[in-house]
Structure formats: C-alpha cells, structure tokens
Tab-separated table of C-alpha atoms in Angstrom:
chain	number	residue	atom	x	y	z
A	1	MET	CA	0.000	0.000	0.000
A	2	HIS	CA	1.250	3.506	-0.726
A	3	ASP	CA	0.008	7.052	-0.566
A	4	ILE	CA	-1.022	8.826	-3.743
A	5	ILE	CA	-0.997	12.590	-3.365
A	6	ILE	CA	-3.254	14.403	-5.817
A	7	LYS	CA	-2.279	18.062	-5.940
A	8	ASP	CA	-4.949	20.760	-6.018
A	9	SER	CA	-3.877	21.729	-9.538
A	10	ARG	CA	-4.791	18.253	-10.792
A	11	LEU	CA	-8.160	18.370	-9.066
A	12	GLU	CA	-8.839	21.768	-10.619
A	13	TRP	CA	-7.923	20.322	-14.011
A	14	ALA	CA	-10.273	17.385	-13.382
A	15	GLU	CA	-13.132	19.746	-12.570
A	16	ARG	CA	-12.498	21.706	-15.776
A	17	GLN	CA	-12.624	18.487	-17.780
A	18	LEU	CA	-15.959	17.569	-16.215
A	19	LEU	CA	-17.304	20.918	-17.412
A	20	ASN	CA	-15.705	20.803	-20.858
A	21	CYS	CA	-14.307	17.386	-21.760
A	22	ARG	CA	-11.115	17.355	-23.832
A	23	LEU	CA	-9.716	14.042	-22.620
A	24	CYS	CA	-9.274	12.406	-26.009
A	25	PRO	CA	-8.968	13.198	-29.719
A	26	ARG	CA	-12.769	13.169	-30.087
A	27	ASP	CA	-12.643	16.523	-28.278
A	28	CYS	CA	-16.406	16.523	-27.695
A	29	GLY	CA	-16.463	19.288	-25.083
A	30	ILE	CA	-19.495	17.941	-23.239
A	31	ASN	CA	-20.490	19.192	-19.780
A	32	ARG	CA	-20.716	16.093	-17.607
A	33	MET	CA	-21.699	18.128	-14.571
A	34	SER	CA	-24.934	19.093	-16.292
A	35	GLY	CA	-25.695	15.471	-17.104
A	36	GLU	CA	-24.375	15.398	-20.659
A	37	ILE	CA	-22.939	12.112	-21.886
A	38	GLY	CA	-20.250	12.108	-24.544
A	39	TRP	CA	-19.353	9.660	-27.294
A	40	CYS	CA	-17.613	7.410	-24.757
A	41	GLY	CA	-20.691	7.085	-22.532
A	42	ALA	CA	-18.893	8.134	-19.328
A	43	GLY	CA	-20.490	10.524	-16.854
A	44	ALA	CA	-19.353	12.807	-14.066
A	45	GLU	CA	-18.725	9.898	-11.696
A	46	ALA	CA	-16.849	6.668	-12.339
A	47	SER	CA	-18.954	3.509	-12.356
A	48	TYR	CA	-17.941	-0.120	-12.624
A	49	TYR	CA	-19.868	-3.128	-13.904
A	50	MET	CA	-17.544	-5.971	-12.896
A	51	GLU	CA	-14.579	-6.706	-10.628
A	52	TYR	CA	-12.688	-9.867	-9.735
A	53	VAL	CA	-9.166	-11.150	-9.149
A	54	HIS	CA	-7.899	-12.062	-12.613
A	55	TYR	CA	-5.488	-14.932	-13.236
A	56	GLY	CA	-5.298	-14.544	-17.005
A	57	GLU	CA	-3.453	-11.252	-17.303
A	58	GLU	CA	0.282	-10.979	-17.958
A	59	PRO	CA	2.352	-13.140	-15.575
A	60	ALA	CA	4.236	-10.048	-14.390
A	61	ILE	CA	1.105	-8.675	-12.695
A	62	VAL	CA	-1.112	-11.654	-11.729
A	63	PRO	CA	-3.064	-12.230	-9.628
A	64	SER	CA	-4.465	-8.840	-10.584
A	65	HIS	CA	-7.676	-7.366	-9.183
A	66	THR	CA	-9.433	-6.062	-12.273
A	67	ILE	CA	-12.014	-3.276	-11.956
A	68	TYR	CA	-14.018	-2.837	-15.154
A	69	LEU	CA	-15.270	0.726	-15.574
A	70	THR	CA	-18.063	1.854	-17.855
A	71	GLY	CA	-17.241	4.097	-20.802
A	72	CYS	CA	-14.911	3.691	-23.782
A	73	ASN	CA	-13.802	6.007	-26.569
A	74	LEU	CA	-13.111	3.144	-28.987
A	75	ARG	CA	-15.656	0.937	-30.745
A	76	CYS	CA	-13.569	-2.167	-31.411
A	77	CYS	CA	-15.871	-4.505	-33.297
A	78	PHE	CA	-14.099	-7.551	-31.802
A	79	CYS	CA	-14.292	-6.365	-28.163
A	80	HIS	CA	-15.300	-9.167	-25.805
A	81	THR	CA	-16.457	-6.877	-22.979
A	82	ALA	CA	-18.631	-4.482	-25.008
A	83	ARG	CA	-21.802	-6.504	-24.516
A	84	GLU	CA	-21.161	-6.863	-20.778
A	85	ARG	CA	-20.735	-3.093	-20.453
A	86	ARG	CA	-24.140	-2.644	-22.081
A	87	ILE	CA	-26.171	-5.271	-20.218
A	88	LYS	CA	-24.588	-5.575	-16.773
A	89	PRO	CA	-25.814	-3.186	-14.077
A	90	SER	CA	-23.172	-0.728	-12.956
A	91	LYS	CA	-22.372	0.703	-9.532
A	92	ARG	CA	-20.907	4.066	-8.650
A	93	LEU	CA	-17.278	3.697	-7.574
A	94	THR	CA	-17.160	5.459	-4.212
A	95	PRO	CA	-14.299	5.494	-1.676
A	96	ASP	CA	-16.203	3.004	0.478
A	97	ARG	CA	-16.802	0.604	-2.420
A	98	LEU	CA	-13.205	0.892	-3.598
A	99	ASN	CA	-11.956	0.157	-0.085
A	100	ARG	CA	-14.145	-2.971	0.024
A	101	ILE	CA	-12.831	-4.062	-3.383
A	102	ILE	CA	-9.241	-3.525	-2.211
A	103	GLU	CA	-9.855	-5.564	0.938
A	104	LYS	CA	-11.371	-8.391	-1.115
A	105	GLY	CA	-8.303	-8.378	-3.354
A	106	ARG	CA	-5.999	-8.393	-0.356
A	107	LEU	CA	-7.696	-11.531	0.980
A	108	GLU	CA	-7.165	-13.196	-2.408
A	109	ARG	CA	-3.538	-12.005	-2.483
A	110	ALA	CA	-3.962	-9.742	-5.481
A	111	ARG	CA	-0.751	-7.898	-6.306
A	112	ASN	CA	-2.457	-4.749	-7.557
A	113	ILE	CA	-5.675	-3.098	-8.646
A	114	ASN	CA	-6.046	-3.152	-12.412
A	115	ILE	CA	-8.141	-0.237	-13.705
A	116	LEU	CA	-9.653	-0.921	-17.113
A	117	GLY	CA	-12.965	-0.709	-18.937
A	118	GLY	CA	-13.835	0.043	-21.654
A	119	ASP	CA	-11.021	2.480	-21.168
A	120	PRO	CA	-10.231	4.085	-17.821
A	121	THR	CA	-8.967	7.358	-19.273
A	122	VAL	CA	-12.493	8.538	-20.083
A	123	ASN	CA	-13.106	8.359	-16.310
A	124	LEU	CA	-9.850	10.078	-15.355
A	125	PRO	CA	-11.373	13.265	-13.829
A	126	ALA	CA	-13.664	11.229	-11.568
A	127	LEU	CA	-10.822	8.865	-10.634
A	128	LEU	CA	-8.474	11.720	-9.697
A	129	ILE	CA	-11.150	13.075	-7.354
A	130	LEU	CA	-11.764	9.568	-5.988
A	131	PHE	CA	-8.068	8.796	-5.439
A	132	SER	CA	-7.620	12.106	-3.600
A	133	LYS	CA	-10.016	10.779	-0.944
A	134	MET	CA	-8.223	7.454	-0.468
A	135	PRO	CA	-5.637	7.221	2.347
A	136	ASN	CA	-3.585	4.636	0.480
A	137	LEU	CA	-3.837	2.327	-2.473
A	138	PRO	CA	-2.187	-0.918	-3.565
A	139	PRO	CA	-0.047	-0.773	-6.721
A	140	VAL	CA	-2.117	0.538	-9.633
A	141	VAL	CA	-2.110	-0.973	-13.136
A	142	TRP	CA	-3.512	1.464	-15.699
A	143	ASN	CA	-4.919	-0.838	-18.391
A	144	SER	CA	-5.625	1.520	-21.269
A	145	SER	CA	-5.675	1.966	-25.021
A	146	LEU	CA	-4.038	5.400	-24.479
A	147	TYR	CA	-6.234	6.993	-27.139
A	148	CYS	CA	-6.127	10.208	-25.154
A	149	SER	CA	-4.739	13.715	-25.148
A	150	ALA	CA	-1.221	14.575	-24.011
A	151	GLU	CA	-2.786	16.696	-21.273
A	152	ALA	CA	-4.775	13.740	-19.929
A	153	LEU	CA	-1.693	11.528	-19.819
A	154	SER	CA	0.241	14.274	-18.041
A	155	ALA	CA	-2.517	14.557	-15.407
A	156	LEU	CA	-2.206	10.824	-14.761
A	157	GLN	CA	1.581	10.857	-14.437
A	158	GLY	CA	3.025	9.298	-11.287
A	159	ILE	CA	-0.145	7.527	-10.167
A	160	PRO	CA	0.070	4.132	-11.949
A	161	ASP	CA	2.838	1.737	-11.018
A	162	ILE	CA	2.411	0.006	-14.359
A	163	TYR	CA	0.967	1.286	-17.623
A	164	LEU	CA	-0.471	-1.714	-19.483
A	165	THR	CA	-0.978	-0.182	-22.901
A	166	ASP	CA	-2.861	-1.801	-25.763
A	167	PHE	CA	-1.305	-1.181	-29.181
A	168	LYS	CA	-4.128	-2.528	-31.325
A	169	PHE	CA	-3.609	-1.384	-34.912
A	170	GLY	CA	-0.561	-0.750	-37.081
A	171	ASN	CA	-2.233	1.702	-39.455
A	172	ASN	CA	-4.972	4.301	-39.325
A	173	GLN	CA	-7.143	2.614	-41.937
A	174	CYS	CA	-7.627	-0.584	-39.926
A	175	ALA	CA	-8.151	1.475	-36.773
A	176	GLU	CA	-10.877	3.557	-38.374
A	177	ARG	CA	-12.647	0.548	-39.875
A	178	LEU	CA	-12.457	-1.690	-36.815
A	179	SER	CA	-12.701	0.798	-33.924
A	180	GLU	CA	-14.117	4.051	-35.362
A	181	THR	CA	-11.034	6.070	-34.441
A	182	THR	CA	-9.183	8.675	-36.495
A	183	GLY	CA	-5.461	9.330	-36.361
A	184	TYR	CA	-5.020	6.295	-34.121
A	185	VAL	CA	-1.368	5.450	-34.837
A	186	ASP	CA	-0.225	9.063	-34.538
A	187	VAL	CA	-1.986	9.487	-31.189
A	188	LEU	CA	-0.846	6.205	-29.693
A	189	THR	CA	2.795	6.436	-30.722
A	190	ALA	CA	2.970	9.996	-29.375
A	191	ARG	CA	1.544	8.891	-26.004
A	192	ILE	CA	3.916	5.916	-25.747
A	193	LYS	CA	6.902	8.160	-26.470
A	194	GLU	CA	5.727	10.554	-23.747
A	195	LEU	CA	5.361	7.675	-21.291
A	196	PHE	CA	8.806	6.374	-22.216
A	197	VAL	CA	10.396	9.756	-21.464
A	198	ASN	CA	8.367	10.743	-18.393
A	199	GLU	CA	7.779	7.415	-16.633
A	200	GLY	CA	10.562	5.150	-17.875
A	201	ALA	CA	10.558	1.804	-19.656
A	202	ASP	CA	10.299	-0.252	-16.463
A	203	ARG	CA	6.770	1.030	-15.812
A	204	ILE	CA	5.379	0.222	-19.254
A	205	ILE	CA	4.039	-2.973	-20.797
A	206	ILE	CA	2.887	-2.743	-24.394
A	207	ARG	CA	0.272	-5.363	-25.169
A	208	HIS	CA	-0.700	-6.360	-28.691
A	209	LEU	CA	-3.613	-8.661	-29.439
A	210	VAL	CA	-2.751	-10.381	-32.723
A	211	LEU	CA	-5.741	-10.279	-35.076
A	212	PRO	CA	-6.297	-12.942	-37.743
A	213	GLY	CA	-5.530	-11.618	-41.214
A	214	HIS	CA	-3.794	-8.512	-39.827
A	215	ILE	CA	-0.208	-9.706	-39.478
A	216	GLU	CA	1.304	-7.606	-42.257
A	217	CYS	CA	-0.911	-4.534	-41.923
A	218	CYS	CA	-0.943	-4.289	-38.125
A	219	THR	CA	1.320	-6.665	-36.174
A	220	ARG	CA	4.498	-6.246	-38.231
A	221	PRO	CA	4.340	-2.407	-38.288
A	222	ILE	CA	3.662	-2.335	-34.534
A	223	LEU	CA	6.611	-4.571	-33.707
A	224	ASP	CA	8.868	-2.671	-36.098
A	225	TRP	CA	7.889	0.615	-34.426
A	226	ILE	CA	8.540	-0.796	-30.951
A	227	ALA	CA	11.931	-2.102	-32.067
A	228	ARG	CA	12.890	1.360	-33.339
A	229	HIS	CA	11.411	3.580	-30.637
A	230	ALA	CA	10.798	1.554	-27.465
A	231	ASN	CA	12.921	-1.585	-27.615
A	232	SER	CA	13.585	-1.608	-23.853
A	233	VAL	CA	9.847	-1.624	-23.045
A	234	SER	CA	8.256	-4.931	-22.079
A	235	VAL	CA	6.013	-6.368	-24.777
A	236	SER	CA	3.167	-8.823	-24.394
A	237	LEU	CA	1.936	-10.600	-27.506
A	238	LYS	CA	-1.549	-11.996	-27.088
A	239	PHE	CA	-2.659	-14.907	-29.251
A	240	ASP	CA	-6.001	-15.398	-27.498
A	241	TYR	CA	-8.224	-13.623	-30.019
A	242	LEU	CA	-11.831	-14.762	-29.555
A	243	VAL	CA	-14.401	-14.665	-32.342
A	244	MET	CA	-17.353	-12.541	-31.270
A	245	PRO	CA	-20.740	-13.250	-32.906
A	246	TRP	CA	-21.002	-9.741	-34.349
A	247	VAL	CA	-17.805	-10.050	-36.449
A	248	LYS	CA	-18.741	-13.245	-38.262
A	249	THR	CA	-19.345	-11.290	-41.471
A	250	ASP	CA	-15.787	-9.914	-41.448
A	251	HIS	CA	-13.535	-11.807	-43.849
A	252	ASP	CA	-10.607	-11.968	-41.396
A	253	LEU	CA	-12.059	-11.596	-37.917
A	254	LYS	CA	-14.646	-14.348	-38.300
A	255	ARG	CA	-12.002	-16.989	-37.559
A	256	PHE	CA	-9.409	-17.805	-34.895
A	257	LEU	CA	-5.696	-17.314	-35.440
A	258	SER	CA	-4.046	-20.115	-37.357
A	259	VAL	CA	-0.964	-21.959	-36.108
A	260	ASN	CA	0.997	-20.556	-39.042
A	261	GLU	CA	0.015	-16.993	-38.116
A	262	ILE	CA	1.126	-17.497	-34.521
A	263	GLU	CA	4.479	-18.912	-35.578
A	264	LYS	CA	4.948	-16.099	-38.099
A	265	VAL	CA	4.381	-13.442	-35.428
A	266	LYS	CA	6.893	-15.114	-33.112
A	267	LYS	CA	9.512	-15.010	-35.862
A	268	ILE	CA	8.748	-11.348	-36.625
A	269	ALA	CA	9.162	-10.461	-32.949
A	270	LEU	CA	12.449	-12.327	-32.622
A	271	ASN	CA	13.824	-10.881	-35.862
A	272	ALA	CA	12.865	-7.382	-34.689
A	273	GLY	CA	14.995	-7.886	-31.577
A	274	ILE	CA	12.124	-7.899	-29.098
A	275	ASN	CA	12.913	-10.377	-26.321
A	276	VAL	CA	9.817	-12.359	-25.456
A	277	MET	CA	9.057	-15.513	-23.588
A	278	GLN	CA	6.160	-17.817	-24.298
A	279	ASN	CA	3.515	-18.604	-21.725
A	280	GLU	CA	1.658	-21.564	-23.168
A	281	SER	CA	-1.010	-21.609	-20.478
A	282	ASN	CA	-2.736	-18.437	-21.607
A	283	ASN	CA	-1.497	-18.048	-25.189
A	284	THR	CA	0.576	-15.025	-24.237
A	285	TRP	CA	4.149	-14.033	-24.910
A	286	VAL	CA	5.608	-11.616	-22.367
A	287	SER	CA	8.996	-9.977	-22.788
A	288	LYS	CA	11.770	-10.830	-20.359
A	289	LYS	CA	11.375	-7.862	-18.038
A	290	ASN	CA	10.283	-7.930	-14.369
A	291	HIS	CA	7.807	-5.392	-12.997
A	292	ILE	CA	5.580	-5.544	-9.912
A	293	THR	CA	7.441	-7.584	-7.485
A	294	ALA	CA	-10.495	-16.432	0.005
A	295	THR	CA	-13.423	-14.866	-1.331
A	296	GLN	CA	-15.824	-16.281	-3.891
A	297	HIS	CA	-15.246	-15.621	-7.589
A	298	THR	CA	-18.540	-14.064	-8.646
A	299	GLU	CA	-18.057	-13.962	-12.424
A	300	GLU	CA	-18.714	-16.946	-14.661
A	301	THR	CA	-15.622	-18.355	-16.359
A	302	GLU	CA	-16.220	-19.045	-20.029
A	303	ILE	CA	-14.111	-21.745	-21.697
A	304	VAL	CA	-13.646	-21.478	-25.457
A	305	ILE	CA	-11.935	-24.170	-27.533
A	306	SER	CA	-10.764	-23.086	-30.988
A	307	PRO	CA	-10.777	-25.376	-34.049
A	308	ASN	CA	-7.033	-26.029	-33.641
A	309	GLY	CA	-7.508	-27.152	-30.033
A	310	ASN	CA	-6.356	-24.050	-28.154
A	311	VAL	CA	-8.242	-23.374	-24.921
A	312	PHE	CA	-9.159	-19.792	-23.982
A	313	LEU	CA	-10.566	-18.577	-20.669
A	314	GLN	CA	-12.735	-15.514	-20.262
A	315	HIS	CA	-12.850	-14.148	-16.657
A	316	PRO	CA	-10.565	-16.952	-15.399
A	317	ALA	CA	-10.914	-17.807	-11.726
A	318	ARG	CA	-8.018	-19.256	-9.748
A	319	GLU	CA	-9.586	-22.708	-9.445
A	320	ILE	CA	-10.289	-23.241	-13.163
A	321	THR	CA	-6.901	-21.780	-14.119
A	322	GLU	CA	-5.076	-24.153	-11.769
A	323	LEU	CA	-7.122	-27.103	-13.057
A	324	LEU	CA	-6.307	-26.440	-16.701
A	325	LEU	CA	-2.638	-25.810	-15.921
A	326	SER	CA	-2.526	-29.137	-14.093
A	327	ILE	CA	-4.111	-30.914	-17.081
A	328	ASN	CA	-1.633	-29.242	-19.412
A	329	GLU	CA	1.357	-30.284	-17.284
A	330	ASN	CA	0.114	-33.893	-17.024
A	331	ASN	CA	-0.185	-34.110	-20.805
C-alpha cells in the first residue's frame, strides 16, 4: 500500500474536464456536470460493472484485481467486454466501495488493482477526485488503449505503477474501420513516447492482441515501431483472439488465429529484436522484463476451444486456471 498525493492543480484540471471534456482526440467538449454524456458514454462519476481477481493477465502482474469501468472512446468490433458493459448493471465507484474491493483483493492475495474498462482514461477526472479521498492504495495498473490527449496523460503521471498499454492497430485505416477512431497510430505512438520519457521503460508494458488476417498490416508495423522507438519496453503478444458473434461477417475476424500466423508473429518479434518468452497456459508471450514484485469468484468463467484445439478462458478464476494448468502439465 502507498500514498497517492493528488495536488490541487490536478483536481482543478479534473473539474475543468468535467465541465468541458477534452480528454481524447474526439474533443467533444461535453459538460458532464450538467448530465451530458459524450461519445464514450462516461459521466461525471466513475462507475464499474464488474470486478474480480484475474489470473489470465500478464504473468508479471497476476493475480491482478481487475475493476471494469463503464465508458470507452473506442468501438472495437471484436471487443469481448462491449456486450457486458451494455447489459450488466453498474455501480458508482465510491471510496467506500473501492476500499471494500481492495480488501477483497488483499484476501485473495492480489498484487495490484487493475483499472480498465472500456477504457479508464475517459473516467480520469472522476478517478483523480476519488483517489484524492483514499488514504492509500495498492499498486495501480492502468490498463488503457491510451487513445487520449497529451494533457490527460500528463494529469495521470506518477499515479500508476504500471501502464499496461494496448497497441491494437498498425495503421490508421484498420483502426478507423475496426474501432471508429481517427489518427489512431499518430496518437498512440505519441503517447507511448511521452510515457517512455516521463515514466521510464520499467513502468510500461505494451500489449498487442494479434488479429487474424492482420499480421502484415498491423502486427508487423507495430513490432517494427517498438523495435525502433521503445525496444527496452516490455512487450506482451496476445494470441487469445476470440471470435465474437457480431464479427462473423468480417472476412478476417470471423475466424481464430491459425498456427501458421502465430508462428509467423513469433519469428517477426524475434527478428525485430524484441525479447519475449512464451507462456503456453494463456497463449501469451511476455517480454523478459520484471515489474511488480479467500473470497468467492462471482463472475462466470467461459471456456472457449478453438478449431485447432487451443483453450481460452474468459474471466478466469483461480480454481479453473489451476485445473487447466494441471491438465496441461500432465499431458
């Protein structure tokens, strides 16, 4: 546990953003204090629709107590939490509720609280106000797409212990078609460079979910950029793409990754000089960098088996994760 001191200047900035939102490139300028809701769907107060101790995140941070906030400024057509954000009831994240969540995580030996969504940055003003009322917090993982303004990232600086940053698309055309964003690559690469300079490589993990049919247009350019501009940053390659029902008309996204695609990406990463290690249990590669040194699981764990026999877990609880790992080791 450690103290997070939110200076008055940051709280004043947060209040200005609630009155005239400029958190991200959509620059909608809505007044959340008057009840307006922007493109992202976030309001004046942060709300969450799900929380549990997650055993399927990167090995460097698990077990990680994930807190899923409402609101997102991307519309990724392959998102596996979008439907849950729409249909699950949400609760306002108050200091009392956050303290209870932290205590639950402590009992389950969570190493951190993992703030995600949607995307947490659209709730940044409310979270700054919330954190200012908390006496202490466990290590914070900021699990974000970083499609935000430089000013928003600056306001966040120094609070997260780890920035877990999704680098989704390697070109603006795919980003616009698949997530309804403009200028995606320019925004994201600028924010990662700022993080690299201001926070240091040891506090950053870049995650890339490999999409079927997007190796050359997205994965290769992303890895090449990382090799040139952020080679000392830890990189997590995710091969656990799940086919959502609403993308079954897309020529590429309607299928799982093939074995050949997975092997090709591994070769690209190695040839680019990015040091990664394979974690077979959750179809993740995590670079060789070290970072962050029983209650009932209330979310259903969904098990998905792809045509090539890979097993994927959605909302993995400790018990089911340990069972499948044991089966894997025995085979």
